[in-house]
Amino acid sequence: MEKKKKPLGMRIGESVFCIGYLLFALIAGLIFLKRCLHDPQYVNLTDDMYRFAALMTFALMIGDAFHLIPRVVINIGGEREKDAFWLGLGNMISSITMTVFYILLYFVVYYATYPYYISMIRPTLLDGFHRSFFILLMVFAVIRVVLCLFPQNNWFRREGNHKWSILRNIPFTLMGVTMIIFLLMNYVKVHNGEILLSFLPAGSFVLMAVLVAFSFVFYLSVVLYARKSPKMGILMVPKTICYIALIAVLL
C-alpha cells in the first residue's frame, strides 16, 4: 500500500521549522563558543560553562541534522528507495547524541556553580552531591547507548521495533528524571544560599527542569502512541521547542 503523501503546506512548514531549528542551534553554539574564546591573560570563570554549553548545542544540532535533513530532502523531492536507510541512520545517531546532550548539560550546570566548589567550603558534601548524579547519568547513558546499538532496533526498516523503542527509552527517561531532580536541587541550594555564587539565576534551574520535563512528556507520547496514531508525531515540534528554549535560557 502506497504511503499517503503529506499536503504541500505541511511539507513546507515542516521543512522551514527543521532548517530554522538547525540554524538557531548553530548560531547559539557559535555564541557560546565566542564567549569562552577570550584573551587568555584575563580570567573568565564562565569559560567552562560556555564551553560545555557550546559542545552540548553542537551535539544536539549535529545529531538532529542526521535525521532532519533527510526529512527535508523527502519533503522537497519525494521519497526514494534509500530514504528508509538514511532516516533510520539519522534516528539512531540522534538517539545517541541526545544521550550525550544530557551528560553535557550536567557539566553546564556543574560549572555554572563552579566557584562554590573551588572555594573549599564544605567540599565533601558537594563533591558527593555531584558525584552521585554524575554516576547515575553515566550508568543510564551507557545502558541507553548499548541498547541503541542492538540490531533488534530495526533502525533501517520503516516498521522499526516498538518493543525495543520502549526498551531503549527506559534508561533515557531515567536520565531525564535524574536531570530534573539535579536541576531542582541546584535551585534549592542557590536559593538557600548554600551555593555562594552561581552564574545562572536560581530561577533558571527551575525553568530548565520544567523544559526537560515537558520535552520528555512530548517525546514519550510519540514513542508510546505514534504507531497507533501517526498524528501524535506532531508532538515532536513542541518537544523541539523545549530544547530551543532550554538553550535560550543559557544565552
Coordinates of C-alpha atoms in Angstrom, one line a residue:
M1 CA 0.0 0.0 0.0
E2 CA 1.4 3.4 -1.0
K3 CA 2.1 5.8 1.8
K4 CA -0.2 8.9 1.7
K5 CA 1.8 12.0 0.8
K6 CA 1.7 15.0 3.2
P7 CA 0.0 18.1 1.9
L8 CA 2.3 20.7 0.3
G9 CA 1.7 23.3 3.1
M10 CA 2.6 20.8 5.8
R11 CA 5.8 19.7 4.0
I12 CA 6.9 23.3 3.5
G13 CA 6.1 24.2 7.1
E14 CA 8.0 21.1 8.5
S15 CA 11.0 21.9 6.3
V16 CA 11.1 25.6 7.3
F17 CA 10.9 24.6 11.0
C18 CA 13.6 22.0 10.7
I19 CA 16.0 24.3 8.9
G20 CA 15.2 27.2 11.3
Y21 CA 15.8 25.0 14.3
L22 CA 19.2 23.8 13.0
L23 CA 20.3 27.4 12.2
F24 CA 19.3 28.5 15.7
A25 CA 21.3 25.8 17.2
L26 CA 24.3 26.6 15.0
I27 CA 24.2 30.3 15.9
A28 CA 23.6 29.6 19.6
G29 CA 26.6 27.2 19.6
L30 CA 28.8 29.8 18.0
I31 CA 27.7 32.4 20.5
F32 CA 28.6 30.1 23.4
L33 CA 32.0 29.3 21.7
K34 CA 32.8 33.0 21.3
R35 CA 32.1 33.7 25.0
C36 CA 34.7 31.2 26.1
L37 CA 37.4 32.2 23.5
H38 CA 38.7 35.4 25.1
D39 CA 42.1 36.9 25.7
P40 CA 44.0 34.3 27.9
Q41 CA 45.6 37.0 30.0
Y42 CA 42.2 37.7 31.5
V43 CA 40.4 35.2 33.9
N44 CA 36.9 34.4 32.9
L45 CA 35.2 32.0 35.3
T46 CA 32.3 31.3 32.9
D47 CA 34.6 29.7 30.3
D48 CA 33.9 26.1 31.3
M49 CA 30.2 26.7 31.5
Y50 CA 30.0 28.2 28.0
R51 CA 32.5 25.7 26.6
F52 CA 30.2 22.8 27.6
A53 CA 27.1 24.8 26.5
A54 CA 28.7 25.0 23.0
L55 CA 29.5 21.3 23.0
M56 CA 26.0 20.5 24.2
T57 CA 24.4 22.7 21.5
F58 CA 26.6 21.4 18.7
A59 CA 25.9 17.8 19.7
L60 CA 22.2 18.4 19.6
M61 CA 22.5 20.2 16.2
I62 CA 24.7 17.6 14.5
G63 CA 22.7 14.6 15.8
D64 CA 19.4 16.1 14.8
A65 CA 20.7 17.1 11.4
F66 CA 21.2 13.5 10.6
H67 CA 17.5 12.8 10.7
L68 CA 16.0 16.3 9.9
I69 CA 18.0 16.9 6.7
P70 CA 16.8 13.6 5.1
R71 CA 13.2 14.6 6.1
V72 CA 13.6 18.0 4.4
V73 CA 15.0 16.2 1.3
I74 CA 12.0 13.9 1.2
N75 CA 9.6 16.9 1.6
I76 CA 11.2 18.7 -1.3
G77 CA 12.0 15.8 -3.7
G78 CA 9.7 13.0 -2.6
E79 CA 10.5 9.6 -1.1
R80 CA 13.1 7.3 -2.7
E81 CA 14.2 3.7 -2.1
K82 CA 17.1 4.5 0.2
D83 CA 15.3 7.1 2.3
A84 CA 14.4 4.4 4.9
F85 CA 18.1 3.7 5.5
W86 CA 19.0 7.4 5.9
L87 CA 16.1 8.2 8.2
G88 CA 16.9 5.1 10.3
L89 CA 20.6 6.0 10.5
G90 CA 19.7 9.6 11.4
N91 CA 17.3 8.4 14.2
M92 CA 20.0 6.1 15.6
I93 CA 22.6 8.8 15.6
S94 CA 20.3 11.4 17.1
S95 CA 19.3 8.9 19.8
I96 CA 22.9 8.6 20.8
T97 CA 23.7 12.3 20.6
M98 CA 20.6 13.2 22.7
T99 CA 22.1 10.9 25.4
V100 CA 25.4 12.8 25.1
F101 CA 23.4 16.1 25.3
Y102 CA 22.3 15.3 28.9
I103 CA 25.8 14.4 30.0
L104 CA 27.0 17.8 28.7
L105 CA 24.0 19.6 30.3
Y106 CA 25.2 18.1 33.6
F107 CA 28.6 19.8 33.1
V108 CA 27.0 23.1 32.1
V109 CA 25.0 23.1 35.4
Y110 CA 28.1 22.0 37.4
Y111 CA 30.3 24.7 36.0
A112 CA 27.5 27.3 36.4
T113 CA 28.1 26.9 40.2
Y114 CA 31.8 26.1 40.0
P115 CA 33.1 29.0 42.2
Y116 CA 31.4 27.4 45.2
Y117 CA 33.3 24.2 44.8
I118 CA 36.7 25.8 44.4
S119 CA 36.1 28.0 47.4
M120 CA 36.7 24.8 49.6
I121 CA 33.5 25.4 51.6
R122 CA 32.1 22.0 52.7
P123 CA 33.7 20.3 49.6
T124 CA 32.9 16.8 50.8
L125 CA 29.1 17.4 50.8
L126 CA 29.1 19.0 47.4
D127 CA 31.5 16.5 45.8
G128 CA 29.3 13.7 47.0
F129 CA 26.2 15.5 45.7
H130 CA 27.5 16.0 42.3
R131 CA 29.3 12.6 42.0
S132 CA 26.1 10.8 42.8
F133 CA 24.2 12.5 39.9
F134 CA 27.1 12.1 37.5
I135 CA 27.4 8.3 38.2
L136 CA 23.6 7.9 37.8
L137 CA 23.6 9.8 34.5
M138 CA 26.6 7.8 33.1
V139 CA 25.2 4.4 34.1
F140 CA 21.9 5.2 32.3
A141 CA 23.7 6.7 29.4
V142 CA 25.9 3.7 28.8
I143 CA 22.8 1.4 29.0
R144 CA 20.9 3.6 26.6
V145 CA 23.8 3.7 24.0
V146 CA 24.3 -0.1 24.2
L147 CA 20.6 -0.7 23.7
C148 CA 20.6 1.6 20.7
L149 CA 23.4 -0.4 19.0
F150 CA 21.4 -3.7 19.1
P151 CA 20.3 -4.8 15.6
Q152 CA 16.8 -5.7 17.1
N153 CA 16.0 -2.0 16.9
N154 CA 15.5 -2.4 13.2
W155 CA 16.7 1.2 12.6
F156 CA 16.9 0.8 8.9
R157 CA 13.4 -0.7 8.4
R158 CA 10.4 1.6 8.2
E159 CA 8.4 -0.5 10.7
G160 CA 11.2 -0.4 13.3
N161 CA 10.6 -2.3 16.5
H162 CA 8.1 -0.9 19.0
K163 CA 9.2 -3.1 21.9
W164 CA 12.9 -2.1 21.5
S165 CA 11.9 1.5 21.1
I166 CA 10.3 1.4 24.5
L167 CA 13.2 -0.6 26.0
R168 CA 15.9 1.8 24.9
N169 CA 13.9 4.8 26.1
I170 CA 13.6 3.4 29.7
P171 CA 17.2 4.4 30.6
F172 CA 16.8 7.6 28.6
T173 CA 13.7 8.5 30.7
L174 CA 15.6 7.8 33.9
M175 CA 18.3 10.2 32.7
G176 CA 15.6 12.8 32.2
V177 CA 14.2 12.2 35.7
T178 CA 17.8 12.3 37.2
M179 CA 18.5 15.6 35.4
I180 CA 15.2 17.2 36.6
I181 CA 16.0 16.3 40.2
F182 CA 19.6 17.6 39.8
L183 CA 18.3 20.9 38.4
L184 CA 15.8 21.3 41.1
M185 CA 18.3 20.5 43.9
N186 CA 20.7 23.1 42.4
Y187 CA 17.8 25.6 42.5
V188 CA 17.3 24.9 46.2
K189 CA 21.0 25.2 47.0
V190 CA 21.3 28.5 45.1
H191 CA 18.0 29.9 46.6
N192 CA 19.0 28.9 50.1
G193 CA 22.5 30.5 49.8
E194 CA 24.3 27.2 50.1
I195 CA 25.9 28.0 46.7
L196 CA 27.5 31.3 47.3
L197 CA 27.9 32.3 43.6
S198 CA 26.1 31.0 40.6
F199 CA 26.5 32.2 37.0
L200 CA 22.8 31.4 36.4
P201 CA 19.9 32.9 38.4
A202 CA 18.2 30.4 40.7
G203 CA 15.0 30.5 38.6
S204 CA 16.9 29.3 35.6
F205 CA 17.4 25.9 37.1
V206 CA 13.6 25.6 37.7
L207 CA 12.9 26.7 34.2
M208 CA 15.3 24.2 32.7
A209 CA 13.8 21.4 34.8
V210 CA 10.3 22.3 33.6
L211 CA 11.5 22.3 29.9
V212 CA 13.3 19.0 30.3
A213 CA 10.1 17.5 31.9
F214 CA 7.8 18.8 29.1
S215 CA 10.2 17.6 26.4
F216 CA 10.0 14.1 27.8
V217 CA 6.2 14.2 28.1
F218 CA 6.0 15.1 24.4
Y219 CA 8.7 12.7 23.3
L220 CA 7.4 9.7 25.2
S221 CA 3.9 10.4 23.9
V222 CA 5.2 9.9 20.4
V223 CA 7.2 6.8 21.4
L224 CA 4.3 5.1 23.0
Y225 CA 1.4 6.1 20.8
A226 CA 2.6 7.3 17.3
R227 CA 2.5 3.8 15.9
K228 CA -1.3 3.6 16.5
S229 CA -1.9 7.3 15.9
P230 CA 0.6 8.8 13.4
K231 CA -0.8 12.3 14.1
M232 CA 0.9 12.1 17.5
G233 CA 4.2 12.7 15.6
I234 CA 3.3 16.4 15.6
L235 CA 4.3 16.4 19.3
M236 CA 7.9 16.3 18.2
V237 CA 7.5 20.0 17.3
P238 CA 6.8 21.2 20.9
K239 CA 9.5 18.8 22.1
T240 CA 12.0 20.5 19.9
I241 CA 10.7 23.9 21.0
C242 CA 11.5 22.8 24.6
Y243 CA 15.1 22.2 23.6
I244 CA 15.3 25.6 21.8
A245 CA 14.0 27.3 25.0
L246 CA 16.5 25.3 27.1
I247 CA 19.4 26.6 25.0
A248 CA 17.9 30.1 25.1
V249 CA 18.0 30.1 28.9
L250 CA 21.8 29.9 28.7
L251 CA 22.2 32.6 26.1

